[in-house]
């Protein structure tokens, strides 16, 4: 990292189809000066998430990313200088740093983080991914011991943690992932009871075989055809936690749906709820205590996929959308 130049990745064009490297460019500018109430931070790790792609479509729970602006994204950063109370040089923070070396941001938008090694855990198991898995499964899904829990994108940053927490809670856990290697990893390394390879093309048949007693809790990261398949297998009064819809973000969404909405929801008396992890920040301390305990005891394994170099961030996101990663993907700046 150059200490006199601020490298930035710009979104130069909002894609209408699949995201490609041509939609980004590397630019160089001056290191910004913080204003009153702001801090200057140096980015250490950038979080890569499917939501990055969704932000290009339009406003979600945050403003849309516009063309010819720094690509938005959360990151772990170190405070370089501060013009705000509560944060001092050397502090480690999390916030929307964007895809750049340095950012001047309002201190109120940054969360002070503890110093720990590895620092990457602040973006994975103790960051948004871990908290999303924790609250989405336990507060929305409400699993009970002995129930069948299914999670899609199960080899990803959130799904891999969801499945392990469900096992900790005594559930029968089935992961849906792309490719035999990922499915083997889920069962052999993470302790899932079964894994379904959606790339085989027979997702519903494989799911029905893996869940002969039906599905009680479905943690949905993908939407589309896989959500439709799970809806058909849900038990009466099952719960569906809607976390994301990665199948709808990049390229052309499924033309059919999912079908069964609202019919199956009504007939089976299902609860289908979306959630945003930021709504749970007042309960963060308890979640982190549980997550830290499970990691320390070996019940929860942490998988991270760290790519080196800011210039590789676009390629790393494109690869994530194609399912290249296992666990949490991030870029070391």
Short mmCIF file of C-alpha atoms in Angstrom, two decimals:
data_model
loop_
_atom_site.label_atom_id
_atom_site.label_comp_id
_atom_site.label_asym_id
_atom_site.label_seq_id
_atom_site.Cartn_x
_atom_site.Cartn_y
_atom_site.Cartn_z
CA UNK A 1 0.00 0.00 0.00
CA UNK A 2 1.31 3.45 -0.99
CA UNK A 3 1.12 5.93 1.90
CA UNK A 4 0.78 8.97 -0.37
CA UNK A 5 -1.80 7.75 -2.91
CA UNK A 6 -5.34 6.50 -2.38
CA UNK A 7 -6.12 3.64 -4.75
CA UNK A 8 -9.83 3.18 -5.43
CA UNK A 9 -11.94 0.68 -7.32
CA UNK A 10 -14.72 2.52 -9.18
CA UNK A 11 -17.92 1.03 -10.52
CA UNK A 12 -17.79 2.65 -13.96
CA UNK A 13 -20.97 1.08 -15.31
CA UNK A 14 -23.98 -0.57 -13.68
CA UNK A 15 -24.33 -4.01 -15.26
CA UNK A 16 -27.57 -5.07 -16.90
CA UNK A 17 -26.51 -8.71 -17.15
CA UNK A 18 -23.74 -10.62 -15.45
CA UNK A 19 -21.10 -8.66 -13.60
CA UNK A 20 -17.71 -8.54 -15.33
CA UNK A 21 -14.30 -6.95 -14.86
CA UNK A 22 -15.21 -4.35 -17.49
CA UNK A 23 -17.63 -2.77 -15.03
CA UNK A 24 -14.78 -1.64 -12.77
CA UNK A 25 -11.58 0.36 -13.00
CA UNK A 26 -8.69 1.14 -10.70
CA UNK A 27 -8.20 4.86 -10.05
CA UNK A 28 -5.73 6.84 -7.96
CA UNK A 29 -6.39 9.98 -5.97
CA UNK A 30 -5.29 11.97 -2.97
CA UNK A 31 -5.72 10.69 0.56
CA UNK A 32 -8.77 12.52 1.94
CA UNK A 33 -8.74 14.87 4.92
CA UNK A 34 -11.27 14.12 7.67
CA UNK A 35 -13.74 16.85 8.61
CA UNK A 36 -15.09 17.54 12.07
CA UNK A 37 -16.85 14.42 13.32
CA UNK A 38 -14.97 12.19 10.87
CA UNK A 39 -12.07 9.78 11.03
CA UNK A 40 -9.48 8.92 8.40
CA UNK A 41 -9.13 5.15 8.20
CA UNK A 42 -6.76 2.85 6.37
CA UNK A 43 -8.57 -0.23 5.07
CA UNK A 44 -7.09 -3.56 6.09
CA UNK A 45 -9.66 -6.11 4.85
CA UNK A 46 -12.65 -5.66 2.52
CA UNK A 47 -15.70 -7.87 2.98
CA UNK A 48 -17.08 -9.47 -0.19
CA UNK A 49 -20.75 -10.39 -0.12
CA UNK A 50 -23.50 -11.25 -2.58
CA UNK A 51 -25.23 -8.08 -1.38
CA UNK A 52 -22.52 -6.05 -3.15
CA UNK A 53 -24.12 -7.11 -6.42
CA UNK A 54 -27.65 -6.37 -5.21
CA UNK A 55 -26.66 -2.78 -4.37
CA UNK A 56 -25.98 -2.16 -8.06
CA UNK A 57 -29.64 -2.80 -8.92
CA UNK A 58 -31.03 -0.02 -6.75
CA UNK A 59 -31.74 1.04 -3.20
CA UNK A 60 -32.11 -1.81 -0.69
CA UNK A 61 -31.48 -1.32 3.02
CA UNK A 62 -28.83 1.13 1.84
CA UNK A 63 -28.55 3.55 -1.09
CA UNK A 64 -27.74 2.15 -4.50
CA UNK A 65 -24.19 2.22 -5.80
CA UNK A 66 -24.06 4.65 -8.73
CA UNK A 67 -21.81 4.56 -11.77
CA UNK A 68 -18.44 6.34 -11.55
CA UNK A 69 -18.29 6.16 -7.77
CA UNK A 70 -16.16 4.16 -5.38
CA UNK A 71 -17.62 0.69 -5.06
CA UNK A 72 -19.33 0.36 -1.68
CA UNK A 73 -18.40 -2.33 0.76
CA UNK A 74 -17.82 -3.02 4.41
CA UNK A 75 -14.33 -3.37 5.77
CA UNK A 76 -12.08 -3.66 8.77
CA UNK A 77 -9.87 -0.59 9.00
CA UNK A 78 -7.40 1.17 11.29
CA UNK A 79 -7.93 4.76 12.38
CA UNK A 80 -5.11 6.98 11.05
CA UNK A 81 -6.39 10.31 12.41
CA UNK A 82 -9.52 11.41 14.19
CA UNK A 83 -11.60 14.55 14.47
CA UNK A 84 -14.26 12.85 16.56
CA UNK A 85 -14.50 11.82 20.19
CA UNK A 86 -14.38 8.12 21.00
CA UNK A 87 -11.99 7.06 18.26
CA UNK A 88 -8.23 7.51 18.24
CA UNK A 89 -5.34 6.61 15.94
CA UNK A 90 -4.66 2.91 16.10
CA UNK A 91 -8.25 1.90 16.86
CA UNK A 92 -9.68 -0.95 14.78
CA UNK A 93 -13.13 -0.24 13.30
CA UNK A 94 -15.73 -1.78 11.02
CA UNK A 95 -17.84 0.21 8.59
CA UNK A 96 -18.53 1.07 4.97
CA UNK A 97 -15.01 1.95 3.89
CA UNK A 98 -15.65 1.27 0.22
CA UNK A 99 -13.15 -0.43 -2.06
CA UNK A 100 -10.19 1.85 -1.42
CA UNK A 101 -7.02 2.22 0.63
CA UNK A 102 -8.20 5.21 2.68
CA UNK A 103 -11.57 6.69 3.55
CA UNK A 104 -12.76 9.72 5.53
CA UNK A 105 -16.03 8.70 7.14
CA UNK A 106 -18.32 9.97 9.94
CA UNK A 107 -17.22 8.38 13.19
CA UNK A 108 -20.86 7.64 14.07
CA UNK A 109 -20.98 5.21 11.13
CA UNK A 110 -18.00 3.18 12.37
CA UNK A 111 -18.07 0.46 15.01
CA UNK A 112 -15.03 0.08 17.23
CA UNK A 113 -13.78 -3.50 17.22
CA UNK A 114 -11.53 -5.40 19.61
CA UNK A 115 -7.97 -6.17 18.59
CA UNK A 116 -7.67 -9.89 17.93
CA UNK A 117 -5.73 -12.39 15.90
CA UNK A 118 -6.55 -13.36 13.34
CA UNK A 119 -8.11 -10.00 12.49
CA UNK A 120 -10.00 -11.72 9.66
CA UNK A 121 -12.38 -13.26 12.23
CA UNK A 122 -13.84 -9.76 12.69
CA UNK A 123 -15.28 -10.07 9.17
CA UNK A 124 -16.27 -13.72 9.31
CA UNK A 125 -17.49 -15.53 12.39
CA UNK A 126 -17.53 -12.43 14.65
CA UNK A 127 -18.62 -10.08 11.88
CA UNK A 128 -21.71 -9.63 9.73
CA UNK A 129 -21.55 -13.22 8.43
CA UNK A 130 -21.56 -14.85 11.86
CA UNK A 131 -24.16 -12.50 13.29
CA UNK A 132 -26.41 -12.96 10.25
CA UNK A 133 -26.24 -16.72 10.65
CA UNK A 134 -26.85 -16.52 14.40
CA UNK A 135 -29.87 -14.20 14.41
CA UNK A 136 -31.43 -15.44 11.19
CA UNK A 137 -31.41 -19.04 12.33
CA UNK A 138 -32.15 -18.64 16.03
CA UNK A 139 -34.51 -15.64 16.05
CA UNK A 140 -36.32 -16.17 12.74
CA UNK A 141 -35.93 -19.92 12.15
CA UNK A 142 -36.38 -20.87 15.82
CA UNK A 143 -35.03 -24.43 15.40
CA UNK A 144 -35.82 -27.09 17.98
CA UNK A 145 -33.72 -30.17 18.75
CA UNK A 146 -34.64 -33.03 16.44
CA UNK A 147 -36.03 -30.81 13.67
CA UNK A 148 -34.75 -30.83 10.10
CA UNK A 149 -32.96 -27.65 9.02
CA UNK A 150 -32.02 -26.96 5.40
CA UNK A 151 -29.69 -24.13 4.36
CA UNK A 152 -28.88 -23.03 0.81
CA UNK A 153 -25.53 -21.59 -0.28
CA UNK A 154 -24.36 -23.82 2.56
CA UNK A 155 -20.66 -23.58 1.74
CA UNK A 156 -20.72 -19.78 1.81
CA UNK A 157 -19.86 -17.36 4.58
CA UNK A 158 -23.31 -17.36 6.21
CA UNK A 159 -24.59 -20.80 5.26
CA UNK A 160 -21.58 -22.68 6.59
CA UNK A 161 -22.12 -21.09 10.01
CA UNK A 162 -25.91 -21.57 9.95
CA UNK A 163 -25.52 -25.31 9.46
CA UNK A 164 -23.01 -25.65 12.27
CA UNK A 165 -25.17 -23.68 14.71
CA UNK A 166 -28.14 -25.87 13.78
CA UNK A 167 -26.04 -28.95 14.61
CA UNK A 168 -25.05 -27.39 17.94
CA UNK A 169 -28.78 -27.00 18.65
CA UNK A 170 -29.39 -30.70 17.99
CA UNK A 171 -30.97 -30.51 14.55
CA UNK A 172 -30.71 -32.75 11.49
CA UNK A 173 -28.93 -30.48 9.01
CA UNK A 174 -28.94 -30.58 5.21
CA UNK A 175 -26.85 -28.19 3.13
CA UNK A 176 -27.44 -27.25 -0.49
CA UNK A 177 -24.27 -26.29 -2.37
CA UNK A 178 -22.78 -26.33 -5.85
CA UNK A 179 -20.42 -29.20 -6.66
CA UNK A 180 -19.44 -32.54 -5.18
CA UNK A 181 -16.33 -31.14 -3.49
CA UNK A 182 -18.31 -28.56 -1.54
CA UNK A 183 -20.92 -31.11 -0.55
CA UNK A 184 -18.24 -33.51 0.68
CA UNK A 185 -16.63 -30.69 2.66
CA UNK A 186 -19.94 -29.88 4.38
CA UNK A 187 -20.46 -33.44 5.59
CA UNK A 188 -16.86 -34.50 6.26
CA UNK A 189 -15.48 -31.28 7.79
CA UNK A 190 -18.41 -29.24 9.10
CA UNK A 191 -20.60 -32.06 10.37
CA UNK A 192 -23.68 -31.59 8.17
CA UNK A 193 -25.83 -34.73 8.08
CA UNK A 194 -26.35 -34.53 4.32
CA UNK A 195 -25.57 -32.26 1.38
CA UNK A 196 -27.39 -31.77 -1.92
CA UNK A 197 -25.54 -30.70 -5.06
CA UNK A 198 -27.87 -28.35 -6.93
CA UNK A 199 -25.64 -28.57 -10.00
CA UNK A 200 -26.71 -32.20 -10.46
CA UNK A 201 -30.03 -30.91 -11.76
CA UNK A 202 -32.25 -33.03 -9.52
CA UNK A 203 -32.46 -30.82 -6.45
CA UNK A 204 -36.02 -31.67 -5.42
CA UNK A 205 -35.48 -35.43 -5.70
CA UNK A 206 -32.22 -35.28 -3.74
CA UNK A 207 -33.76 -33.03 -1.08
CA UNK A 208 -36.74 -35.34 -0.63
CA UNK A 209 -34.37 -38.28 -0.15
CA UNK A 210 -32.23 -36.35 2.36
CA UNK A 211 -35.26 -35.08 4.31
CA UNK A 212 -37.75 -37.95 4.44
CA UNK A 213 -39.54 -36.32 7.39
CA UNK A 214 -39.85 -32.98 5.56
CA UNK A 215 -38.26 -29.62 6.36
CA UNK A 216 -39.01 -27.70 9.55
CA UNK A 217 -36.65 -24.74 9.04
CA UNK A 218 -35.29 -23.45 5.74
CA UNK A 219 -32.60 -20.75 5.76
CA UNK A 220 -32.80 -19.21 2.29
CA UNK A 221 -29.79 -17.49 0.77
CA UNK A 222 -30.68 -17.95 -2.89
CA UNK A 223 -34.40 -17.65 -3.71
CA UNK A 224 -35.55 -18.87 -7.12
CA UNK A 225 -35.86 -22.54 -7.99
CA UNK A 226 -34.25 -23.81 -4.78
CA UNK A 227 -36.71 -21.86 -2.64
CA UNK A 228 -39.49 -23.40 -4.72
CA UNK A 229 -38.15 -26.91 -4.13
CA UNK A 230 -37.92 -26.35 -0.37
CA UNK A 231 -41.43 -24.85 -0.18
CA UNK A 232 -42.87 -28.11 -1.50
CA UNK A 233 -41.13 -30.10 1.27
CA UNK A 234 -41.87 -27.81 4.22
CA UNK A 235 -43.76 -29.32 7.13
CA UNK A 236 -46.85 -27.66 8.57
CA UNK A 237 -45.93 -24.58 10.61
CA UNK A 238 -42.39 -24.58 9.26
CA UNK A 239 -40.27 -21.44 9.31
CA UNK A 240 -38.37 -19.87 6.44
CA UNK A 241 -35.69 -17.27 7.16
CA UNK A 242 -35.14 -15.15 4.06
CA UNK A 243 -31.58 -13.86 4.14
CA UNK A 244 -30.79 -13.24 0.47
CA UNK A 245 -31.59 -14.16 -3.10
CA UNK A 246 -28.27 -14.60 -4.84
CA UNK A 247 -29.89 -16.43 -7.76
CA UNK A 248 -31.71 -13.18 -8.60
CA UNK A 249 -28.73 -10.80 -8.34
CA UNK A 250 -26.48 -11.60 -11.28
CA UNK A 251 -27.92 -12.30 -14.73
CA UNK A 252 -31.47 -13.34 -15.54
CA UNK A 253 -33.74 -14.44 -12.65
CA UNK A 254 -35.82 -17.63 -12.87
CA UNK A 255 -38.85 -17.07 -15.09
CA UNK A 256 -41.14 -19.17 -12.92
CA UNK A 257 -40.82 -17.84 -9.59
CA UNK A 258 -40.82 -19.50 -7.06
CA UNK A 259 -44.23 -21.05 -7.59
CA UNK A 260 -46.27 -22.01 -4.54
CA UNK A 261 -46.42 -18.48 -3.14
CA UNK A 262 -48.71 -17.82 -1.38
CA UNK A 263 -50.55 -21.14 -1.86
CA UNK A 264 -48.14 -23.42 0.00
CA UNK A 265 -47.54 -20.77 2.65
CA UNK A 266 -51.26 -20.67 3.41
CA UNK A 267 -51.94 -24.42 3.25
CA UNK A 268 -48.93 -25.34 5.40
CA UNK A 269 -49.31 -22.32 7.71
CA UNK A 270 -45.69 -21.36 7.13
CA UNK A 271 -43.91 -18.36 8.58
CA UNK A 272 -41.69 -16.74 5.95
CA UNK A 273 -39.73 -13.77 7.25
CA UNK A 274 -37.02 -11.55 5.88
CA UNK A 275 -34.51 -9.94 8.20
CA UNK A 276 -31.59 -7.52 8.24
CA UNK A 277 -28.83 -8.22 10.74
CA UNK A 278 -28.51 -4.53 11.65
CA UNK A 279 -31.86 -4.82 13.45
CA UNK A 280 -30.20 -7.05 16.05
CA UNK A 281 -27.18 -4.97 17.02
CA UNK A 282 -28.55 -4.36 20.53
CA UNK A 283 -28.19 -8.13 21.10
CA UNK A 284 -24.72 -8.36 19.57
CA UNK A 285 -22.83 -8.98 22.82
CA UNK A 286 -24.77 -12.15 23.65
CA UNK A 287 -24.36 -13.45 20.11
CA UNK A 288 -20.61 -12.85 20.17
CA UNK A 289 -20.30 -14.57 23.54
CA UNK A 290 -22.02 -17.66 22.13
CA UNK A 291 -20.02 -17.63 18.90
CA UNK A 292 -16.72 -17.23 20.75
CA UNK A 293 -17.61 -20.08 23.10
CA UNK A 294 -18.46 -22.40 20.21
CA UNK A 295 -15.27 -21.54 18.33
CA UNK A 296 -13.15 -22.03 21.47
CA UNK A 297 -14.70 -25.44 22.13
CA UNK A 298 -14.22 -26.59 18.53
CA UNK A 299 -17.96 -26.93 17.90
CA UNK A 300 -17.85 -24.17 15.27
CA UNK A 301 -15.16 -24.25 12.60
CA UNK A 302 -14.15 -21.05 10.81
CA UNK A 303 -13.41 -21.14 7.09
CA UNK A 304 -11.99 -18.03 5.42
CA UNK A 305 -11.04 -17.29 1.83
CA UNK A 306 -8.61 -14.37 1.76
CA UNK A 307 -7.56 -12.80 -1.57
CA UNK A 308 -4.55 -10.47 -1.58
CA UNK A 309 -4.54 -7.09 -3.32
CA UNK A 310 -7.09 -4.30 -3.75
CA UNK A 311 -6.74 -4.61 -7.52
CA UNK A 312 -8.13 -8.16 -7.30
CA UNK A 313 -11.37 -7.12 -5.56
CA UNK A 314 -13.58 -7.10 -8.71
CA UNK A 315 -12.36 -10.53 -9.79
CA UNK A 316 -12.85 -11.83 -6.26
CA UNK A 317 -16.48 -10.62 -6.16
CA UNK A 318 -17.22 -12.07 -9.60
CA UNK A 319 -15.79 -15.38 -8.42
CA UNK A 320 -17.91 -15.30 -5.26
CA UNK A 321 -21.07 -14.80 -7.35
CA UNK A 322 -20.00 -17.87 -9.36
CA UNK A 323 -19.62 -19.89 -6.16
CA UNK A 324 -15.82 -20.16 -6.08
CA UNK A 325 -15.45 -19.56 -2.35
CA UNK A 326 -15.73 -21.72 0.73
CA UNK A 327 -16.62 -19.76 3.82
CA UNK A 328 -16.11 -16.02 4.11
CA UNK A 329 -14.35 -14.33 1.16
CA UNK A 330 -12.47 -11.08 1.77
CA UNK A 331 -9.65 -9.05 0.27
CA UNK A 332 -6.51 -8.10 2.14
CA UNK A 333 -5.70 -4.55 1.05
#
